Short mmCIF file of C-alpha atoms and ligand atoms in Angstrom, two decimals:
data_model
loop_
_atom_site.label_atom_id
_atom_site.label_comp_id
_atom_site.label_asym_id
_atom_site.label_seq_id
_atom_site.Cartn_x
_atom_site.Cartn_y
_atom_site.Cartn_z
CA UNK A 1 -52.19 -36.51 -100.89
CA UNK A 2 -54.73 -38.28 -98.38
CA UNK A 3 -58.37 -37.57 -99.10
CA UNK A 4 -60.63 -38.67 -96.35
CA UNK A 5 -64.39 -38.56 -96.64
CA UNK A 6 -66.17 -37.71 -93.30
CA UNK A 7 -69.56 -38.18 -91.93
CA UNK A 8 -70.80 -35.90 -88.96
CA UNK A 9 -73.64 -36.79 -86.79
CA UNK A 10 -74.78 -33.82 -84.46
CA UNK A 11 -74.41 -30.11 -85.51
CA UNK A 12 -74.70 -28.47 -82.25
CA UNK A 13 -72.23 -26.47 -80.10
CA UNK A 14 -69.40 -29.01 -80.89
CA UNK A 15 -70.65 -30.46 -84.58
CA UNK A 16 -70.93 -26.67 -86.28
CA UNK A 17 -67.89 -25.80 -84.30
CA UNK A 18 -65.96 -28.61 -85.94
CA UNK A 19 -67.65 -27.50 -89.40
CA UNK A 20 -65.84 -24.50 -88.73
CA UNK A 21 -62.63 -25.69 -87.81
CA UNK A 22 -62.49 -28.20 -90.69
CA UNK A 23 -63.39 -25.24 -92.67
CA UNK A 24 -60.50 -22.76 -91.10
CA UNK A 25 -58.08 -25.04 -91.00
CA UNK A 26 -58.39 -26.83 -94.35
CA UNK A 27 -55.63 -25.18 -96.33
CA UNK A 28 -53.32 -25.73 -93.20
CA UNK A 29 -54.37 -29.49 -93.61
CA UNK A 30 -53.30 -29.68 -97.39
CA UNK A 31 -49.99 -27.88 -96.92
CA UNK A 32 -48.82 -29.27 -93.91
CA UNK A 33 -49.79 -33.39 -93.88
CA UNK A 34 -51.23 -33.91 -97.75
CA UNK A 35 -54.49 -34.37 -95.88
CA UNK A 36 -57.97 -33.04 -97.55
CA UNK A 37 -60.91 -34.00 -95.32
CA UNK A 38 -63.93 -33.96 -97.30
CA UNK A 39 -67.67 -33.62 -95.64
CA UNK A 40 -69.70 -36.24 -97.03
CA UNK A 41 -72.35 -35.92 -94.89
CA UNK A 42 -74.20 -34.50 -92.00
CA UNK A 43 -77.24 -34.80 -89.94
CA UNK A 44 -79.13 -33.69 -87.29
CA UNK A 45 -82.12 -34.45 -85.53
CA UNK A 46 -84.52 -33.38 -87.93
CA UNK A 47 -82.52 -34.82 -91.12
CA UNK A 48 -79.45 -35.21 -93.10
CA UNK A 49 -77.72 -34.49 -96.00
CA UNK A 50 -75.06 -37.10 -97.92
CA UNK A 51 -73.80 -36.21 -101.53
CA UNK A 52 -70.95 -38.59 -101.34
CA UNK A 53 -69.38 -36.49 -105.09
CA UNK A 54 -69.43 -32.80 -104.39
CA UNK A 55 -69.36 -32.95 -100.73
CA UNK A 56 -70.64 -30.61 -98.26
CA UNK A 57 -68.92 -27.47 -97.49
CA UNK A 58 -68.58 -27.28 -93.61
CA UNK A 59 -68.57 -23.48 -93.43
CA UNK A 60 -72.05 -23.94 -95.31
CA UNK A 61 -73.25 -26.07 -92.95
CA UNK A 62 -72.25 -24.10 -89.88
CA UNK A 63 -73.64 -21.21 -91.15
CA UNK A 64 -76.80 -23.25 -91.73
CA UNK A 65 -77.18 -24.35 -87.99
CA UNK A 66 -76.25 -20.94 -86.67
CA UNK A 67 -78.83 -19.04 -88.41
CA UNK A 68 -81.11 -22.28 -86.94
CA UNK A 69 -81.36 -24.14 -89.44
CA UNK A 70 -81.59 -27.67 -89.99
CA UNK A 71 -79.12 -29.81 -92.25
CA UNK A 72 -82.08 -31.19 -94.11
CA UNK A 73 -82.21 -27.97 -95.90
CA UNK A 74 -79.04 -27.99 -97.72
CA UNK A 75 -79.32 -26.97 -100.83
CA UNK A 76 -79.22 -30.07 -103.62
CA UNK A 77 -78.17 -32.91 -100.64
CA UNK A 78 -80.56 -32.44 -97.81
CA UNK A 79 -83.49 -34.81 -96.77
CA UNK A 80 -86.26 -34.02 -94.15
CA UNK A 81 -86.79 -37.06 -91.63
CA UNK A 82 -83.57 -38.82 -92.25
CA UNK A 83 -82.27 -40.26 -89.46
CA UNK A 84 -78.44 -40.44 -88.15
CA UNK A 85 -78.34 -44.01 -87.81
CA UNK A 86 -80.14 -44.86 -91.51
CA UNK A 87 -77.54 -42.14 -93.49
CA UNK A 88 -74.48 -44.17 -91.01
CA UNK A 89 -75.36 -47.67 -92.37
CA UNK A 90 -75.69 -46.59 -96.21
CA UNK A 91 -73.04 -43.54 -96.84
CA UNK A 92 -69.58 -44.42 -98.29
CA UNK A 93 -67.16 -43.08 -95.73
CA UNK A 94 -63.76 -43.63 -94.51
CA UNK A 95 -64.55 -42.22 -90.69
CA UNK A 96 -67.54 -40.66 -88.64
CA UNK A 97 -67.58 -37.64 -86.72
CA UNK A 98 -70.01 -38.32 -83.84
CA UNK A 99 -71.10 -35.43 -81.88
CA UNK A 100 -74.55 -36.40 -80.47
CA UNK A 101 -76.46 -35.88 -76.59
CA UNK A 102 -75.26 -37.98 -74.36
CA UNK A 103 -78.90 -39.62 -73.50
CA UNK A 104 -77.76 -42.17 -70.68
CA UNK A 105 -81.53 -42.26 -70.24
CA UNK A 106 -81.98 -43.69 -73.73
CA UNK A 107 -78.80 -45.94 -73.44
CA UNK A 108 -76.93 -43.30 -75.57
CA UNK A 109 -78.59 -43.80 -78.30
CA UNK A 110 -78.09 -42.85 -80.93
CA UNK A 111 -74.55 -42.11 -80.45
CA UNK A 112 -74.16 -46.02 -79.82
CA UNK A 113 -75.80 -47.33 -82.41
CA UNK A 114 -74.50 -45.10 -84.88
CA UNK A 115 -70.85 -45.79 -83.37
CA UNK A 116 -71.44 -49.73 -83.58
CA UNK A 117 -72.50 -49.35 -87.31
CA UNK A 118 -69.55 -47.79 -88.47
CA UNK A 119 -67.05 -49.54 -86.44
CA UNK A 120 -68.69 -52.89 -88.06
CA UNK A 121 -68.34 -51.10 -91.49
CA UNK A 122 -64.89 -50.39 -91.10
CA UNK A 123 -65.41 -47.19 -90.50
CA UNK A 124 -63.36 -45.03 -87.84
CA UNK A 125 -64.94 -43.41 -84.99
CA UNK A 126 -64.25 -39.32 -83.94
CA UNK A 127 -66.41 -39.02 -81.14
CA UNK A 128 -66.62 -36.05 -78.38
CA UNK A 129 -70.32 -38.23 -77.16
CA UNK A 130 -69.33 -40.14 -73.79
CA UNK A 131 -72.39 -42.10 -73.45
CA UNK A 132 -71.05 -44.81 -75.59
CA UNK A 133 -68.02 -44.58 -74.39
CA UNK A 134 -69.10 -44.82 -70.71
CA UNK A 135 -71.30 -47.80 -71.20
CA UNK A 136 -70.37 -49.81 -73.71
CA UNK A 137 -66.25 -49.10 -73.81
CA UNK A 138 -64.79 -52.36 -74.33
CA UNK A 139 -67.75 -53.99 -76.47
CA UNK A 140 -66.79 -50.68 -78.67
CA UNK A 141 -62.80 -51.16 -78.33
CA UNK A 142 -63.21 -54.99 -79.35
CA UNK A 143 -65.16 -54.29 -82.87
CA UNK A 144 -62.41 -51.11 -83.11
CA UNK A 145 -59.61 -53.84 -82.92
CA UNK A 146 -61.88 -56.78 -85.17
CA UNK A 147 -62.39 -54.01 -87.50
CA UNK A 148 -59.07 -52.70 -87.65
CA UNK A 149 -60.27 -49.37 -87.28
CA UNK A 150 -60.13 -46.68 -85.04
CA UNK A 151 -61.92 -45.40 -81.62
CA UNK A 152 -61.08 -42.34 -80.67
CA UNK A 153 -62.58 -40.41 -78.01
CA UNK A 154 -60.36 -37.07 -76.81
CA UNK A 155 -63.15 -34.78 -76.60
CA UNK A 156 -65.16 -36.37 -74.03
CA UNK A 157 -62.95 -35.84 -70.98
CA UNK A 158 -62.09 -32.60 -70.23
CA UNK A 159 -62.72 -30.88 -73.70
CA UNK A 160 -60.16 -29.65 -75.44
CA UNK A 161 -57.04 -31.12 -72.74
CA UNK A 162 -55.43 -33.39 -74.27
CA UNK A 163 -55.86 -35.52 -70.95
CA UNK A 164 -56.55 -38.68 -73.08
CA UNK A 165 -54.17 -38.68 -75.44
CA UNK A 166 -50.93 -38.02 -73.05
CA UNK A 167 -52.23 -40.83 -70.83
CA UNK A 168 -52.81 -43.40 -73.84
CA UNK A 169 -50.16 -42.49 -75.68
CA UNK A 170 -47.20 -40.88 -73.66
CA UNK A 171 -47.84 -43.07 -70.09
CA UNK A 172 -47.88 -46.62 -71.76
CA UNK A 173 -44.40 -47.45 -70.13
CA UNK A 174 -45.67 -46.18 -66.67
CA UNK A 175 -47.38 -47.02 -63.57
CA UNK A 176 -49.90 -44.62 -62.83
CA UNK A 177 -50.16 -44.38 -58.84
CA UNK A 178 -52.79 -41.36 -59.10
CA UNK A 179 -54.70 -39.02 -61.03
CA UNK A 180 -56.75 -35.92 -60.24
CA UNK A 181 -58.35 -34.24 -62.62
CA UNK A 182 -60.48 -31.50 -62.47
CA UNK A 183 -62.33 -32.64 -65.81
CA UNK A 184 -65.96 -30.44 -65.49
CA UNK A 185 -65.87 -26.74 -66.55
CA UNK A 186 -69.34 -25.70 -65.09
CA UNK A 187 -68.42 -26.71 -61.40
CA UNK A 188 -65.29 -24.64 -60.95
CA UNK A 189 -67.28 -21.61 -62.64
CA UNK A 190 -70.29 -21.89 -60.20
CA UNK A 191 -67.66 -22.75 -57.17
CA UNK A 192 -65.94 -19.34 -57.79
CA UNK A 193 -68.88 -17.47 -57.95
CA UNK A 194 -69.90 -19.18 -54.55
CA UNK A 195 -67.05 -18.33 -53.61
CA UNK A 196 -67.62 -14.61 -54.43
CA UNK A 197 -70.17 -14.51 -51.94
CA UNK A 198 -72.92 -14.60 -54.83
CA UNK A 199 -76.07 -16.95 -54.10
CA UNK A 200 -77.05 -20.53 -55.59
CA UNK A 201 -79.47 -19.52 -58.01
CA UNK A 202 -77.62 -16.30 -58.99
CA UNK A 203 -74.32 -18.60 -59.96
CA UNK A 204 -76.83 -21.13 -61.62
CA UNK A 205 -78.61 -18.21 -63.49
CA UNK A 206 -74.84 -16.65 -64.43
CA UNK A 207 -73.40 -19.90 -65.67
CA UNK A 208 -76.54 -20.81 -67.51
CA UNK A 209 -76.65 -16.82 -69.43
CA UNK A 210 -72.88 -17.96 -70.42
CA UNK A 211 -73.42 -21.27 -72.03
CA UNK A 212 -71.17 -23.60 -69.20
CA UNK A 213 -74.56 -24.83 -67.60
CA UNK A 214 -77.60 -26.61 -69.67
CA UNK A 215 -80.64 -27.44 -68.45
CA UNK A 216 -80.90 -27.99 -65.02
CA UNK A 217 -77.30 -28.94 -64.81
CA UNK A 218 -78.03 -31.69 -62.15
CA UNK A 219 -76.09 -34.33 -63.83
CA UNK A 220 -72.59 -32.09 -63.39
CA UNK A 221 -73.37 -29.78 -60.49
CA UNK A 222 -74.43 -33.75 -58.54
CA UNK A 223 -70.62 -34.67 -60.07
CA UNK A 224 -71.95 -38.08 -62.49
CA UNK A 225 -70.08 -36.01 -65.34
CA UNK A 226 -67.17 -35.97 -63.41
CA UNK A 227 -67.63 -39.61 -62.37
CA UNK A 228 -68.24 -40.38 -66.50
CA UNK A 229 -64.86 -38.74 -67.88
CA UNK A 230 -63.08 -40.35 -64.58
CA UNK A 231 -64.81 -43.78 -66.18
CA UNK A 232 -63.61 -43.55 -69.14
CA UNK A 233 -59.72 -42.66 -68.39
CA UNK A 234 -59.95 -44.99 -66.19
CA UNK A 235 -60.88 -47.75 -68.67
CA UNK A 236 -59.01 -46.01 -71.96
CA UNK A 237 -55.57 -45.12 -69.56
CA UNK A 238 -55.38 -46.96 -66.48
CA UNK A 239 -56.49 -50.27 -68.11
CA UNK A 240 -58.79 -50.70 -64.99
CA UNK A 241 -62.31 -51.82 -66.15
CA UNK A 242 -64.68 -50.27 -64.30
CA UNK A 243 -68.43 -48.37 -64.58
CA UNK A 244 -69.88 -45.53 -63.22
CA UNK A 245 -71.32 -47.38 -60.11
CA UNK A 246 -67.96 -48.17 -59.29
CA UNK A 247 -67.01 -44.44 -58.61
CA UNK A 248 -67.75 -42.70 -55.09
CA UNK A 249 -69.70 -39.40 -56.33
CA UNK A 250 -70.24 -36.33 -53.82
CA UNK A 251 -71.14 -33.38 -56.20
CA UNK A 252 -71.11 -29.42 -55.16
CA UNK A 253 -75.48 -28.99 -54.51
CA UNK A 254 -74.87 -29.03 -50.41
CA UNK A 255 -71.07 -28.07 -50.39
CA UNK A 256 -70.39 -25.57 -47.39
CA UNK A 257 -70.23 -21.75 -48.43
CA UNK A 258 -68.37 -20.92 -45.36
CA UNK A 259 -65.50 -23.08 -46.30
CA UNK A 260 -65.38 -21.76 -50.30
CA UNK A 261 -64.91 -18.29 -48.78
CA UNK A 262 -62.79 -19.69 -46.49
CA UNK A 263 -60.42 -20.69 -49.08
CA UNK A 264 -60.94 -17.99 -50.71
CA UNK A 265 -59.37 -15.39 -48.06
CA UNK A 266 -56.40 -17.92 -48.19
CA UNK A 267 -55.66 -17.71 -51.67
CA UNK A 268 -57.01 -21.12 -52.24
CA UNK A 269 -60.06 -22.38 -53.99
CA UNK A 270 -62.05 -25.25 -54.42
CA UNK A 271 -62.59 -27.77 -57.47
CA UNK A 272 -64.79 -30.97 -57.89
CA UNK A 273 -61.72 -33.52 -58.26
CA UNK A 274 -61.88 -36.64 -59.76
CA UNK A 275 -59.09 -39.16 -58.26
CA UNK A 276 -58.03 -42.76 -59.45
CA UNK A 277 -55.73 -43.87 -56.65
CA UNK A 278 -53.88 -47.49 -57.71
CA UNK A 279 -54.25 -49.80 -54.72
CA UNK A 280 -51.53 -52.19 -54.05
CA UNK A 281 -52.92 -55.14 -56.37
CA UNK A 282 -53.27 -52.61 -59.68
CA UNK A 283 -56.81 -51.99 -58.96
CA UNK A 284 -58.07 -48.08 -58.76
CA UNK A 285 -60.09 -46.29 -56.36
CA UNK A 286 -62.33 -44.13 -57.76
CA UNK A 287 -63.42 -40.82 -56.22
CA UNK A 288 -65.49 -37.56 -57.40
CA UNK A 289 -65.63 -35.13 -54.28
CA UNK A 290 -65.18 -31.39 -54.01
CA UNK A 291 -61.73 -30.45 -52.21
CA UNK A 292 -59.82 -27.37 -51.45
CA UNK A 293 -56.75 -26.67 -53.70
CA UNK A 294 -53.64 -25.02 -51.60
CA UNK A 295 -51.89 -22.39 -53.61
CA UNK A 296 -48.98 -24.54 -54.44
CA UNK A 297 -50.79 -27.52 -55.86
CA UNK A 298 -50.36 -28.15 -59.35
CA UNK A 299 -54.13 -27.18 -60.60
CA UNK A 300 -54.21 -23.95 -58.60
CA UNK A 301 -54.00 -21.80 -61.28
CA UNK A 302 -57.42 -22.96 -62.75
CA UNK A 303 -59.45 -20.00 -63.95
CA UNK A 304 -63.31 -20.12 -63.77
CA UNK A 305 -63.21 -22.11 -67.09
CA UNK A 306 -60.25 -24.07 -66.58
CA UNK A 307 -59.84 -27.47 -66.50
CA UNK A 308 -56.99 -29.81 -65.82
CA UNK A 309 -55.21 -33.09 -65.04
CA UNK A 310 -52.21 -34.31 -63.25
CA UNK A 311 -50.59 -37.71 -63.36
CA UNK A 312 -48.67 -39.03 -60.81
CA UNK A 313 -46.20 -41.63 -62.43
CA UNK A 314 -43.87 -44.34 -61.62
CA UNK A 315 -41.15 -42.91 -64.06
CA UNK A 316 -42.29 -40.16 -65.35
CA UNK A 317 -42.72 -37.84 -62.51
CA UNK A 318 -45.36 -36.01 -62.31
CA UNK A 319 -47.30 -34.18 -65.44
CA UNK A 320 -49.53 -31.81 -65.14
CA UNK A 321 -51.47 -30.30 -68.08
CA UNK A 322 -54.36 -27.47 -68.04
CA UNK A 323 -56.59 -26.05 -70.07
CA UNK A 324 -58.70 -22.39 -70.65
CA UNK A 325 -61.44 -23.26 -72.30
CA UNK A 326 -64.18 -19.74 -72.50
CA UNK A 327 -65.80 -21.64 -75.64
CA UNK A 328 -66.12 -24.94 -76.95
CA UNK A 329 -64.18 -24.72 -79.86
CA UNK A 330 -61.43 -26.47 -78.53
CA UNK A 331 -63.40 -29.33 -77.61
CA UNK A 332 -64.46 -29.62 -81.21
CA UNK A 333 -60.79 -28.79 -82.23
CA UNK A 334 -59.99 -32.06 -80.51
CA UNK A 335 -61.83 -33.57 -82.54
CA UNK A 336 -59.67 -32.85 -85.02
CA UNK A 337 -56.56 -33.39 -83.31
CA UNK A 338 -57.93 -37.67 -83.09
CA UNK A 339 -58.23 -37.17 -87.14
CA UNK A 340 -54.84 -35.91 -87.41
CA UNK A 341 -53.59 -39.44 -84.94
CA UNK A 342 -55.60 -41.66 -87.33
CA UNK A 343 -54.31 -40.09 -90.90
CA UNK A 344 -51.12 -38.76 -89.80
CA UNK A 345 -49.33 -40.72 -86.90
CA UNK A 346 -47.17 -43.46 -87.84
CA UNK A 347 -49.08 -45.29 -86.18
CA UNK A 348 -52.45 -45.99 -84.63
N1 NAP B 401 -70.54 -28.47 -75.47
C1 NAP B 401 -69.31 -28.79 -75.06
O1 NAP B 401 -68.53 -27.91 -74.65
C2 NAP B 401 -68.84 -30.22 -75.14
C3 NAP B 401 -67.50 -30.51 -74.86
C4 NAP B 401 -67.04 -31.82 -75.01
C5 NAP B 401 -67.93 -32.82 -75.36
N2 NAP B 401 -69.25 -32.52 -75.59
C6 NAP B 401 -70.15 -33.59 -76.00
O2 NAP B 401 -70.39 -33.46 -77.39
C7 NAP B 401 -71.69 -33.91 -77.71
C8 NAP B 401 -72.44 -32.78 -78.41
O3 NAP B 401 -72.52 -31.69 -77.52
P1 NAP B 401 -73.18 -30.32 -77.98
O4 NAP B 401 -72.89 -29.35 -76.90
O5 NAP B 401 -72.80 -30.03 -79.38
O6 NAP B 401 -74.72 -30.73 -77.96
P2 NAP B 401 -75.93 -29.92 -78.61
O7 NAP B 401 -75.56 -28.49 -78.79
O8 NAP B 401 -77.14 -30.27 -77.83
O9 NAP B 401 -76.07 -30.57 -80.09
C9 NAP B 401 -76.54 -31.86 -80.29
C10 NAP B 401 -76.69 -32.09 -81.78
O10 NAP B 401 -77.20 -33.42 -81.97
C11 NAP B 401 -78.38 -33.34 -82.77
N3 NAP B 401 -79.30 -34.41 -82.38
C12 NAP B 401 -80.01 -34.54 -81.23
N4 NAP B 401 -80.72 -35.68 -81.25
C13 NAP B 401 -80.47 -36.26 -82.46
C14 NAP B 401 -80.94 -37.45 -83.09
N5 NAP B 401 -81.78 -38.30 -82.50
N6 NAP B 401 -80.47 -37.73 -84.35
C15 NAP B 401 -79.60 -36.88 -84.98
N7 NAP B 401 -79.14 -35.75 -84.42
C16 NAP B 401 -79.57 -35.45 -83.18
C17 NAP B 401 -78.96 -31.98 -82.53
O11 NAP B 401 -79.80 -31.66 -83.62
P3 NAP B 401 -80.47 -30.20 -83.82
O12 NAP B 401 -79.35 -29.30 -84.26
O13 NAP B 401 -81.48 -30.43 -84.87
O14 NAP B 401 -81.03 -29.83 -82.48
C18 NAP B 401 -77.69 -31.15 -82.45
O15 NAP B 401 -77.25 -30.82 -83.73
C19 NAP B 401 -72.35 -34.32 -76.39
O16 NAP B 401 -72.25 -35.69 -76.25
C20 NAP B 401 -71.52 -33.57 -75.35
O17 NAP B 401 -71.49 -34.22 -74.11
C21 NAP B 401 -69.71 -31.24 -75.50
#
C-alpha cells in the first residue's frame, strides 16, 4: 500500500475536475495499484486550506468550488488570504498538483514559482499550467533531475491525448522526421462553424456559450497556444530546445471563408496545424498555420472538439492518436494518468 499526500494549486475547470476524479476513482486506485492519494491541501486565489492529518476530501472540495465557493472556507482547514506559493513552501507533501492561469503576462506566475518550490523541496510536479513549462522548461527539468523528482506535464498539450507521453516514452528509440498536431480545441470548433456558413462573431459567441473559448480568445484563435504546446513537445520529445519566438505563427482571425466552405463541399476541412519538420542537421522547423485536411489524412476524422497528433517516425511508422474531448475532464484525468507514471511505473 502506497499513500501519497497531494497538494493542489488551482480549483477551476481542471483543479475541481481532478477533485472529482481523485474522488471517483479512488477505490479503483486502492484495488488495482495499492495506491491511496490523499488531499493535503488546496488553494485558490482567495485562500487555502492544508490539514496535513485528516486530509481534505476532494469531492468536498469540488462541491465547494462548484457551488462558488472558495477553498478558504473549508470547514476546520481553510484560511482566507493564504496564498499558493506560502501553503507550497510550508505543507508536508510528497507531490503538487498545479493547475493555475497560464499568466505569460506575469511570467507565469504563480504556477512557476510554486513549481520551483516544490521541485527544490523534493517535491514532484503534476502540472496541466504551460506557462512554466513554456518558459522556463529546462531550468525546471534540471532541478527535476538535481532533485530526483518528477516533472510531469501531459495535460498541457492537447488535453487529455496522451500526445506527451507516447512521444517521451514510446519514441525514445526513434527519429522523429515530423509531427502535426492539431493540439487547440477552440480553433477546429470555430473553423467548422465557419465553415457552416455561420458568421465570426456568431462562432465566437457559440464557442464562448459552450465553454471552448475564454475571454477574448485572442491568444488561441491568433494560434500562440498552438505555438506553446508545439514548444513544449518540441523541447520535452524532440529534444530540440527552442521558445515560442522560434515558431512561425499564422492563426485563423483573417483565414479565407471561401476556402473553409470550399473544403467543406469536398468532404475536407480545415485545422490550425502545428508542424515540427527535422531538418537535415536534427534541428526542427517550427510551424503553426491553418491548412486544409484531405479526407484520407490521418486527422480527418476530427470532430468539432477533437484534437490530435501524428508522428512520423524513423522506425516506427507512423502513429497517429486522437482525441474527443466535449469537457475537460479528461484533461484533468491526465493529470492523473502522470500520478499513476510517478507511483506506479517501474520506472520514472
Ligand atoms: N480548461 C481546460 O480544458 C484545460 C485543459 C488543459 C490544460 N489547462 C490548463 O490548466 C490550467 C487551469 O485551467 P482552468 O481552465 O482550470 O483555469 P480556471 O478555470 O481559470 O481556474 C484557475 C484556478 O486558479 C485559481 N487561481 C487564479 N489565480 C490564482 C492565484 N494567484 N493563486 C492561487 N490560485 C489562483 C483560481 O481561483 P478561483 O477559483 O478563486 O478563481 C481557479 O481556481 C491553465 O493553465 C490551463 O491552461 C486547461
Amino acid at each position: 500500500m502506497q499513500h501519497v499526500r497531494c497538494l493542489l494549486v488551482g480549483l477551476g475547470n481542471i483543479g475541481r475536475r481532478l477533485c472529482e476524479v481523485l474522488s471517483s476513482k479512488a477505490s479503483h486506485l486502492d484495488s488495482r495499484f495499492g495506491l491511496r492519494l490523499r488531499l493535503v491541501g488546496a488553494a485558490d486565489s482567495r485562500g487555502a486550506a492544508y490539514d496535513p492529518l485528516a486530509g481534505l476530501h476532494p469531492q468536498h472540495v469540488a462541491d465547494l468550488k462548484s457551488a462558488g465557493g472558495s477553498i478558504a472556507d473549508y470547514p476546520g482547514a481553510g484560511r482566507s488570504g493564504w496564498r499558493a506559493e506560502d501553503l507550497v513552501a510550508i505543507a508536508d507533501a510528497d507531490v503538487l498538483l498545479e493547475a493555475l492561469p497560464v499568466n505569460y503576462d506575469l511570467g507565469a506566475e504563480p504556477g512557476l514559482t510554486c513549481t520551483r518550490t516544490a521541485l527544490r523541496r523534493r517535491i514532484h510536479v503534476v502540472t496541466a499550467n504551460k506557462g512554466p513549462i513554456v518558459l522556463a522548461y529546462r531550468e525546471l527539468d534540471v532541478l527535476a533531475r538535481a532533485s530526483d523528482v518528477a516533472l510531469k506535464f501531459d495535460a498541457t498539450v492537447a488535453g487529455g491525448l496522451p500526445a506527451l507521453p507516447i512521444g517521451q516514452r514510446d519514441l525514445r528509440a526513434c527519429v522523429v522526421e515530423r509531427v502535426e498536431a492539431v493540439p487547440n480545441l477552440v480553433t477546429g470548433f470555430v473553423l467548422d462553424l465557419l465553415a457552416d456558413g455561420i458568421g465570426w462573431e456568431e462562432a465566437l459567441a457559440r464557442a464562448r456559450a459552450t465553454g471552448t473559448l475564454e475571454g477574448d480568445g485572442a491568444w488561441d484563435l491568433e494560434g500562440w497556444d498552438a505555438a506553446a504546446k508545439l514548444v513544449i513537445l518540441t523541447n520535452a520529445v524532440l529534444g530540440h530546445h527552442c521558445r515560442i519566438d522560434d515558431v512561425s505563427v499564422t492563426g485563423i482571425t483573417e483565414i479565407d471563408r471561401s476556402a473553409l466552405r470550399e473544403a467543406r463541399a469536398a468532404a475536407a476541412c480545415y485545422r490550425l496545424i502545428a508542424t515540427a519538420m527535422r531538418r537535415p542537421g536534427g534541428t526542427y522547423d517550427l510551424t503553426v498555420e491553418p491548412a486544409q485536411i484531405s479526407p484520407d489524412h490521418p486527422l480527418a476524422r476530427l470532430g468539432p472538439t477533437g484534437m490530435g497528433i501524428v508522428y512520423h517516425t524513423d522506425i516506427y511508422g507512423t502513429i497517429t492518436a486522437l482525441i474527443d474531448e466535449p469537457s475537460p475532464i479528461p484533461s484533468a484525468a491526465a493529470m492523473l494518468r502522470d500520478l499513476l507514471s510517478i507511483y506506479c511505473d517501474v520506472s520514472r
